[in-house]
């Protein structure tokens, strides 16, 4: 995530009103878990990273979405 997501969703920039560095990891909170599900869905659907950014490798995409899903 640091390599592919934080440039647009981190401390320096906040695209789409999403800062992953500030998104809590309390998956017992339904609202927070829902935001993480949205992240995973956008990666799975190929919407993120956007077309003008380097694509995630299949292994990186799987690692991120698996981590989110397991939470």
mmCIF file with all atom_site columns, C-alpha atoms in Angstrom:
data_model
loop_
_atom_site.group_PDB
_atom_site.id
_atom_site.type_symbol
_atom_site.label_atom_id
_atom_site.label_alt_id
_atom_site.label_comp_id
_atom_site.label_asym_id
_atom_site.label_entity_id
_atom_site.label_seq_id
_atom_site.pdbx_PDB_ins_code
_atom_site.Cartn_x
_atom_site.Cartn_y
_atom_site.Cartn_z
_atom_site.occupancy
_atom_site.B_iso_or_equiv
_atom_site.pdbx_formal_charge
_atom_site.auth_seq_id
_atom_site.auth_comp_id
_atom_site.auth_asym_id
_atom_site.auth_atom_id
_atom_site.pdbx_PDB_model_num
ATOM 1  C CA . UNK A 1 1  ? 0.000   0.000   0.000   1.00 0.00 ? 1  UNK A CA 1
ATOM 2  C CA . UNK A 1 2  ? 2.870   2.370   0.720   1.00 0.00 ? 2  UNK A CA 1
ATOM 3  C CA . UNK A 1 3  ? 4.237   1.856   -2.777  1.00 0.00 ? 3  UNK A CA 1
ATOM 4  C CA . UNK A 1 4  ? 0.962   2.183   -4.714  1.00 0.00 ? 4  UNK A CA 1
ATOM 5  C CA . UNK A 1 5  ? -1.687  3.910   -2.608  1.00 0.00 ? 5  UNK A CA 1
ATOM 6  C CA . UNK A 1 6  ? -0.180  6.465   -0.249  1.00 0.00 ? 6  UNK A CA 1
ATOM 7  C CA . UNK A 1 7  ? 0.894   8.966   -2.921  1.00 0.00 ? 7  UNK A CA 1
ATOM 8  C CA . UNK A 1 8  ? -2.784  9.739   -3.572  1.00 0.00 ? 8  UNK A CA 1
ATOM 9  C CA . UNK A 1 9  ? -4.355  8.619   -0.287  1.00 0.00 ? 9  UNK A CA 1
ATOM 10 C CA . UNK A 1 10 ? -1.814  9.666   2.317   1.00 0.00 ? 10 UNK A CA 1
ATOM 11 C CA . UNK A 1 11 ? -0.360  12.567  4.228   1.00 0.00 ? 11 UNK A CA 1
ATOM 12 C CA . UNK A 1 12 ? 0.543   14.702  1.215   1.00 0.00 ? 12 UNK A CA 1
ATOM 13 C CA . UNK A 1 13 ? -2.590  14.166  -0.845  1.00 0.00 ? 13 UNK A CA 1
ATOM 14 C CA . UNK A 1 14 ? -6.153  13.071  -0.119  1.00 0.00 ? 14 UNK A CA 1
ATOM 15 C CA . UNK A 1 15 ? -7.894  11.919  -3.280  1.00 0.00 ? 15 UNK A CA 1
ATOM 16 C CA . UNK A 1 16 ? -11.535 10.912  -3.002  1.00 0.00 ? 16 UNK A CA 1
ATOM 17 C CA . UNK A 1 17 ? -11.703 12.022  0.623   1.00 0.00 ? 17 UNK A CA 1
ATOM 18 C CA . UNK A 1 18 ? -9.691  8.943   1.629   1.00 0.00 ? 18 UNK A CA 1
ATOM 19 C CA . UNK A 1 19 ? -6.509  8.963   3.691   1.00 0.00 ? 19 UNK A CA 1
ATOM 20 C CA . UNK A 1 20 ? -5.365  5.426   4.272   1.00 0.00 ? 20 UNK A CA 1
ATOM 21 C CA . UNK A 1 21 ? -2.797  6.541   6.833   1.00 0.00 ? 21 UNK A CA 1
ATOM 22 C CA . UNK A 1 22 ? -5.658  7.833   8.997   1.00 0.00 ? 22 UNK A CA 1
ATOM 23 C CA . UNK A 1 23 ? -8.205  5.116   8.266   1.00 0.00 ? 23 UNK A CA 1
ATOM 24 C CA . UNK A 1 24 ? -8.478  3.142   11.476  1.00 0.00 ? 24 UNK A CA 1
ATOM 25 C CA . UNK A 1 25 ? -8.017  -0.595  11.472  1.00 0.00 ? 25 UNK A CA 1
ATOM 26 C CA . UNK A 1 26 ? -10.887 -1.256  13.862  1.00 0.00 ? 26 UNK A CA 1
ATOM 27 C CA . UNK A 1 27 ? -12.769 -3.736  11.706  1.00 0.00 ? 27 UNK A CA 1
ATOM 28 C CA . UNK A 1 28 ? -15.323 -4.297  14.475  1.00 0.00 ? 28 UNK A CA 1
ATOM 29 C CA . UNK A 1 29 ? -16.659 -0.833  13.599  1.00 0.00 ? 29 UNK A CA 1
ATOM 30 C CA . UNK A 1 30 ? -19.041 -1.379  10.687  1.00 0.00 ? 30 UNK A CA 1
ATOM 31 C CA . UNK A 1 31 ? -18.448 2.038   9.148   1.00 0.00 ? 31 UNK A CA 1
ATOM 32 C CA . UNK A 1 32 ? -14.668 1.614   9.157   1.00 0.00 ? 32 UNK A CA 1
ATOM 33 C CA . UNK A 1 33 ? -14.907 -1.968  7.910   1.00 0.00 ? 33 UNK A CA 1
ATOM 34 C CA . UNK A 1 34 ? -17.124 -0.703  5.093   1.00 0.00 ? 34 UNK A CA 1
ATOM 35 C CA . UNK A 1 35 ? -14.500 1.812   4.002   1.00 0.00 ? 35 UNK A CA 1
ATOM 36 C CA . UNK A 1 36 ? -11.887 -0.962  3.904   1.00 0.00 ? 36 UNK A CA 1
ATOM 37 C CA . UNK A 1 37 ? -14.288 -3.171  1.903   1.00 0.00 ? 37 UNK A CA 1
ATOM 38 C CA . UNK A 1 38 ? -14.619 -0.320  -0.596  1.00 0.00 ? 38 UNK A CA 1
ATOM 39 C CA . UNK A 1 39 ? -10.818 -0.162  -0.888  1.00 0.00 ? 39 UNK A CA 1
ATOM 40 C CA . UNK A 1 40 ? -10.632 -3.915  -1.534  1.00 0.00 ? 40 UNK A CA 1
ATOM 41 C CA . UNK A 1 41 ? -13.494 -3.786  -4.040  1.00 0.00 ? 41 UNK A CA 1
ATOM 42 C CA . UNK A 1 42 ? -11.888 -0.970  -6.026  1.00 0.00 ? 42 UNK A CA 1
ATOM 43 C CA . UNK A 1 43 ? -8.616  -2.885  -6.184  1.00 0.00 ? 43 UNK A CA 1
ATOM 44 C CA . UNK A 1 44 ? -10.376 -6.119  -7.229  1.00 0.00 ? 44 UNK A CA 1
ATOM 45 C CA . UNK A 1 45 ? -12.327 -4.294  -9.934  1.00 0.00 ? 45 UNK A CA 1
ATOM 46 C CA . UNK A 1 46 ? -9.167  -2.660  -11.272 1.00 0.00 ? 46 UNK A CA 1
ATOM 47 C CA . UNK A 1 47 ? -10.445 0.838   -10.474 1.00 0.00 ? 47 UNK A CA 1
ATOM 48 C CA . UNK A 1 48 ? -7.435  1.481   -8.264  1.00 0.00 ? 48 UNK A CA 1
ATOM 49 C CA . UNK A 1 49 ? -4.827  2.477   -8.922  1.00 0.00 ? 49 UNK A CA 1
ATOM 50 C CA . UNK A 1 50 ? -6.231  4.685   -11.684 1.00 0.00 ? 50 UNK A CA 1
ATOM 51 C CA . UNK A 1 51 ? -5.180  4.256   -15.303 1.00 0.00 ? 51 UNK A CA 1
ATOM 52 C CA . UNK A 1 52 ? -2.575  7.025   -15.137 1.00 0.00 ? 52 UNK A CA 1
ATOM 53 C CA . UNK A 1 53 ? -0.722  5.261   -12.296 1.00 0.00 ? 53 UNK A CA 1
ATOM 54 C CA . UNK A 1 54 ? 1.340   2.057   -12.327 1.00 0.00 ? 54 UNK A CA 1
ATOM 55 C CA . UNK A 1 55 ? -0.835  -1.023  -11.892 1.00 0.00 ? 55 UNK A CA 1
ATOM 56 C CA . UNK A 1 56 ? -0.501  -3.327  -8.919  1.00 0.00 ? 56 UNK A CA 1
ATOM 57 C CA . UNK A 1 57 ? 1.023   -6.685  -9.615  1.00 0.00 ? 57 UNK A CA 1
ATOM 58 C CA . UNK A 1 58 ? -1.420  -9.549  -9.200  1.00 0.00 ? 58 UNK A CA 1
ATOM 59 C CA . UNK A 1 59 ? 0.516   -10.641 -6.101  1.00 0.00 ? 59 UNK A CA 1
ATOM 60 C CA . UNK A 1 60 ? 0.356   -7.168  -4.518  1.00 0.00 ? 60 UNK A CA 1
ATOM 61 C CA . UNK A 1 61 ? -3.349  -6.782  -5.284  1.00 0.00 ? 61 UNK A CA 1
ATOM 62 C CA . UNK A 1 62 ? -4.046  -10.199 -3.784  1.00 0.00 ? 62 UNK A CA 1
ATOM 63 C CA . UNK A 1 63 ? -1.957  -9.458  -0.691  1.00 0.00 ? 63 UNK A CA 1
ATOM 64 C CA . UNK A 1 64 ? -3.807  -6.209  -0.007  1.00 0.00 ? 64 UNK A CA 1
ATOM 65 C CA . UNK A 1 65 ? -7.295  -7.557  -0.652  1.00 0.00 ? 65 UNK A CA 1
ATOM 66 C CA . UNK A 1 66 ? -6.567  -10.755 1.300   1.00 0.00 ? 66 UNK A CA 1
ATOM 67 C CA . UNK A 1 67 ? -5.384  -8.701  4.285   1.00 0.00 ? 67 UNK A CA 1
ATOM 68 C CA . UNK A 1 68 ? -8.540  -6.590  4.219   1.00 0.00 ? 68 UNK A CA 1
ATOM 69 C CA . UNK A 1 69 ? -10.825 -9.606  3.767   1.00 0.00 ? 69 UNK A CA 1
ATOM 70 C CA . UNK A 1 70 ? -9.211  -11.515 6.645   1.00 0.00 ? 70 UNK A CA 1
ATOM 71 C CA . UNK A 1 71 ? -9.782  -8.608  8.999   1.00 0.00 ? 71 UNK A CA 1
#
